[in-house]
């Protein structure tokens, strides 16, 4: 299929309904984007239900199951979206790998797993996206990366995660300068602590007083900002790391 519109969005890391990835798919679908998402180890029944939920919003939706630890994953994904829906003009790098480590547990394999998913995959997806975009007829594109505010404070027990996600912030800044002349903006969103299903009740009680807004962040909070950055209204914003944390206090 040859796509001649600019309404195809690629979102990585959509493997359950409670995450930022799923919420972003919904927000972009509401804005009229056809949706192509990646997943890994998701439940087949949920995938079918979620795909239909997106389609019911009046847009096309397809997906691919991919392991970003594999070296050809980025090409596989971009070939998949072009074959199913056409050339995307929006790329959301949301997929992430996180395992508790700390200096006593961190080893080569653990570090490599974090590197391949959190650094290599979004970097290679971004540059291949840009190469294909440059060869297309499009003049406006978006790359939006998800970070975790690594420069705002330590992430104890998450050395590999903090380091690899932190690298994406630096990558965002440099890539934005390279791609500005192509009409591609490159930004990153730090959503702060977000309740995507991983928080225990004990942790929620600990975090809640640190939010000036009086509640813990939800996936839709990040998704709405991502959707704005993908919009035409955000064409003048590039090279930014946006900390959208609801006034979260780290000290």
Coordinates of C-alpha atoms in Angstrom, one line a residue:
X1 CA 0.0 0.0 0.0
X2 CA 1.3 3.5 -0.9
X3 CA 0.3 6.0 1.7
X4 CA -0.2 9.6 0.4
X5 CA -1.5 11.1 3.6
X6 CA 0.4 12.1 6.8
X7 CA -2.0 10.3 9.2
X8 CA -0.1 7.1 10.1
X9 CA 1.4 6.8 13.6
X10 CA 3.8 4.1 14.8
X11 CA 3.8 3.4 18.6
X12 CA 6.1 0.9 20.2
X13 CA 5.6 -1.0 23.4
X14 CA 1.9 -1.6 23.5
X15 CA 1.4 -4.9 25.2
X16 CA -1.4 -4.3 27.7
X17 CA -4.3 -1.9 28.1
X18 CA -3.0 0.0 31.2
X19 CA 0.1 1.5 29.7
X20 CA 1.2 4.8 28.2
X21 CA 1.5 3.1 24.8
X22 CA -2.2 2.0 24.7
X23 CA -3.4 5.4 25.9
X24 CA -1.3 7.1 23.2
X25 CA -2.8 4.8 20.5
X26 CA -6.3 5.9 21.7
X27 CA -5.5 9.6 21.8
X28 CA -3.9 9.6 18.3
X29 CA -6.7 7.6 16.9
X30 CA -9.1 10.2 18.2
X31 CA -7.1 12.8 16.4
X32 CA -7.6 10.8 13.2
X33 CA -4.3 8.9 12.9
X34 CA -4.3 5.3 11.6
X35 CA -2.5 3.3 14.2
X36 CA 0.3 0.7 13.9
X37 CA 1.7 -0.6 17.2
X38 CA 4.3 -3.1 18.4
X39 CA 3.8 -5.6 21.2
X40 CA 5.7 -8.3 22.9
X41 CA 4.4 -11.2 25.0
X42 CA 0.9 -9.7 24.9
X43 CA -2.3 -11.8 25.3
X44 CA -3.8 -12.7 21.9
X45 CA -7.4 -12.0 23.1
X46 CA -6.4 -8.6 24.4
X47 CA -4.7 -7.7 21.1
X48 CA -7.8 -8.4 19.1
X49 CA -10.0 -6.5 21.5
X50 CA -7.7 -3.5 21.5
X51 CA -7.3 -3.5 17.8
X52 CA -11.1 -3.4 17.4
X53 CA -11.3 -0.6 20.0
X54 CA -9.0 1.5 17.9
X55 CA -10.9 0.6 14.7
X56 CA -14.2 1.6 16.3
X57 CA -12.8 5.2 16.5
X58 CA -12.9 5.3 12.8
X59 CA -9.3 4.6 11.8
X60 CA -7.3 1.7 10.6
X61 CA -5.2 -0.3 13.1
X62 CA -2.7 -3.1 12.8
X63 CA 0.2 -4.4 14.9
X64 CA 3.3 -6.6 14.9
X65 CA 4.7 -8.7 17.7
X66 CA 8.5 -8.0 17.8
X67 CA 11.4 -8.7 20.2
X68 CA 13.5 -5.5 20.1
X69 CA 16.5 -7.5 21.4
X70 CA 16.8 -8.9 17.8
X71 CA 19.2 -6.8 15.6
X72 CA 16.8 -6.6 12.7
X73 CA 13.7 -5.5 14.7
X74 CA 13.7 -1.9 13.6
X75 CA 13.6 -2.8 9.9
X76 CA 11.0 -5.5 10.6
X77 CA 8.7 -2.9 12.3
X78 CA 9.1 -0.2 9.6
X79 CA 8.6 -2.7 6.8
X80 CA 5.5 -3.9 8.7
X81 CA 3.8 -0.6 9.1
X82 CA 4.5 0.4 5.5
X83 CA 3.1 -2.8 4.2
X84 CA 0.0 -2.6 6.3
X85 CA -0.9 1.1 6.5
X86 CA 1.8 3.1 4.6
X87 CA 4.7 5.3 5.5
X88 CA 4.3 6.7 9.0
X89 CA 5.0 10.3 9.8
X90 CA 4.8 9.9 13.6
X91 CA 7.0 7.6 15.6
X92 CA 6.5 7.2 19.3
X93 CA 9.4 5.3 21.0
X94 CA 7.6 3.9 24.0
X95 CA 8.9 0.4 24.4
X96 CA 11.1 -0.2 27.4
X97 CA 12.9 -2.9 29.4
X98 CA 13.3 -2.6 33.2
X99 CA 14.6 -5.0 35.7
X100 CA 15.7 -4.2 39.2
X101 CA 19.5 -4.5 39.4
X102 CA 21.7 -2.4 41.7
X103 CA 25.5 -2.8 41.9
X104 CA 25.2 -6.2 43.5
X105 CA 23.1 -7.7 40.7
X106 CA 24.0 -5.9 37.5
X107 CA 25.8 -8.2 35.0
X108 CA 26.6 -8.2 31.2
X109 CA 23.4 -9.9 30.1
X110 CA 21.2 -7.6 32.2
X111 CA 22.9 -4.6 30.8
X112 CA 22.7 -5.9 27.2
X113 CA 19.0 -6.5 27.5
X114 CA 18.4 -2.9 28.7
X115 CA 20.7 -1.5 26.0
X116 CA 19.1 -3.3 23.1
X117 CA 15.5 -2.3 24.0
X118 CA 16.0 1.1 25.6
X119 CA 18.8 2.4 23.4
X120 CA 19.5 0.5 20.2
X121 CA 15.9 0.0 19.2
X122 CA 14.6 3.6 19.5
X123 CA 17.8 4.9 18.0
X124 CA 17.7 2.6 15.0
X125 CA 14.0 3.1 14.6
X126 CA 14.5 6.9 14.6
X127 CA 17.3 7.0 12.1
X128 CA 15.6 4.5 9.7
X129 CA 12.4 6.4 10.1
X130 CA 14.2 9.6 9.1
X131 CA 15.9 8.0 6.1
X132 CA 12.6 6.7 4.7
X133 CA 10.9 10.1 5.5
X134 CA 13.6 11.9 3.5
X135 CA 13.0 9.8 0.5
X136 CA 9.2 10.4 0.7
X137 CA 7.0 13.3 -0.3
X138 CA 6.3 14.3 3.2
X139 CA 7.4 17.6 4.8
X140 CA 6.3 17.2 8.4
X141 CA 7.2 14.4 10.8
X142 CA 7.4 13.7 14.5
X143 CA 9.6 11.5 16.7
X144 CA 8.7 11.4 20.3
X145 CA 10.7 9.5 22.9
X146 CA 9.7 8.4 26.4
X147 CA 12.2 9.0 29.1
X148 CA 12.1 8.8 32.9
X149 CA 13.7 12.0 34.3
X150 CA 17.1 10.4 34.9
X151 CA 18.8 13.8 35.1
X152 CA 16.4 15.0 37.9
X153 CA 17.6 12.5 40.5
X154 CA 19.0 9.1 41.2
X155 CA 17.2 5.9 40.3
X156 CA 18.4 3.6 43.1
X157 CA 18.4 -0.1 42.1
X158 CA 17.9 0.7 38.4
X159 CA 21.4 1.4 37.2
X160 CA 20.9 -0.1 33.7
X161 CA 17.5 1.4 33.2
X162 CA 18.5 4.8 34.3
X163 CA 21.6 4.9 32.2
X164 CA 20.1 3.6 29.0
X165 CA 17.0 5.8 29.2
X166 CA 19.2 8.7 30.1
X167 CA 21.1 8.2 26.8
X168 CA 17.8 8.7 24.9
X169 CA 17.6 12.3 26.3
X170 CA 21.0 13.1 24.8
X171 CA 20.1 11.3 21.6
X172 CA 16.9 13.4 21.4
X173 CA 18.8 16.6 21.5
X174 CA 21.4 15.7 18.9
X175 CA 19.0 14.1 16.5
X176 CA 16.6 17.0 16.6
X177 CA 19.4 19.3 15.3
X178 CA 20.1 16.9 12.4
X179 CA 16.5 16.4 11.3
X180 CA 15.1 19.9 11.7
X181 CA 15.8 20.7 8.0
X182 CA 13.7 17.7 7.0
X183 CA 10.7 19.0 8.9
X184 CA 10.9 16.3 11.6
X185 CA 10.7 17.4 15.2
X186 CA 12.3 15.3 17.8
X187 CA 11.2 15.6 21.5
X188 CA 11.0 13.5 24.6
X189 CA 8.4 13.2 27.4
X190 CA 9.2 12.3 31.0
X191 CA 5.8 11.4 32.4
X192 CA 7.1 11.0 36.0
X193 CA 5.7 8.1 38.2
X194 CA 2.7 6.8 36.3
X195 CA 0.3 4.2 37.4
X196 CA 0.4 1.7 34.6
X197 CA -0.3 -1.3 36.8
X198 CA 3.1 -1.9 38.3
X199 CA 2.6 0.2 41.5
X200 CA 1.7 -1.6 44.8
X201 CA -0.7 0.0 47.1
X202 CA 2.1 0.7 49.5
X203 CA 4.1 2.5 46.9
X204 CA 1.0 4.6 45.9
X205 CA 0.6 5.7 49.5
X206 CA 4.3 6.7 49.6
X207 CA 4.2 8.6 46.3
X208 CA 0.8 10.4 46.6
X209 CA 2.0 13.2 49.0
X210 CA 4.7 14.1 46.6
X211 CA 2.3 15.1 43.8
X212 CA 1.2 18.7 44.1
X213 CA -1.8 17.9 41.9
X214 CA -3.1 15.5 44.6
X215 CA -3.1 12.3 42.5
X216 CA -0.7 10.0 40.9
X217 CA 0.0 10.3 37.1
X218 CA -2.2 8.2 34.8
X219 CA -1.3 7.0 31.3
X220 CA -3.8 9.4 29.7
X221 CA -1.8 12.3 31.1
X222 CA 1.3 11.4 29.1
X223 CA -0.8 10.4 26.1
X224 CA -2.4 13.8 25.8
X225 CA 1.0 15.5 25.8
X226 CA 2.3 13.1 23.2
X227 CA -0.7 13.7 21.0
X228 CA -0.1 17.4 21.2
X229 CA 3.6 17.0 20.3
X230 CA 2.4 15.0 17.3
X231 CA 0.1 17.7 16.1
X232 CA 0.6 20.5 13.7
X233 CA 0.3 23.0 16.6
X234 CA 3.6 21.6 18.0
X235 CA 5.7 22.2 14.8
X236 CA 7.9 24.8 16.5
X237 CA 8.8 22.5 19.4
X238 CA 11.9 20.4 18.9
X239 CA 14.9 19.1 20.9
X240 CA 13.0 19.4 24.2
X241 CA 12.8 17.0 27.1
X242 CA 9.5 17.8 28.6
X243 CA 9.0 16.9 32.3
X244 CA 5.3 16.5 32.7
X245 CA 5.1 15.1 36.2
X246 CA 2.1 16.9 37.8
X247 CA 4.3 18.8 40.2
X248 CA 6.0 15.7 41.5
X249 CA 8.5 16.5 44.4
X250 CA 11.6 14.4 44.3
X251 CA 13.0 15.5 47.7

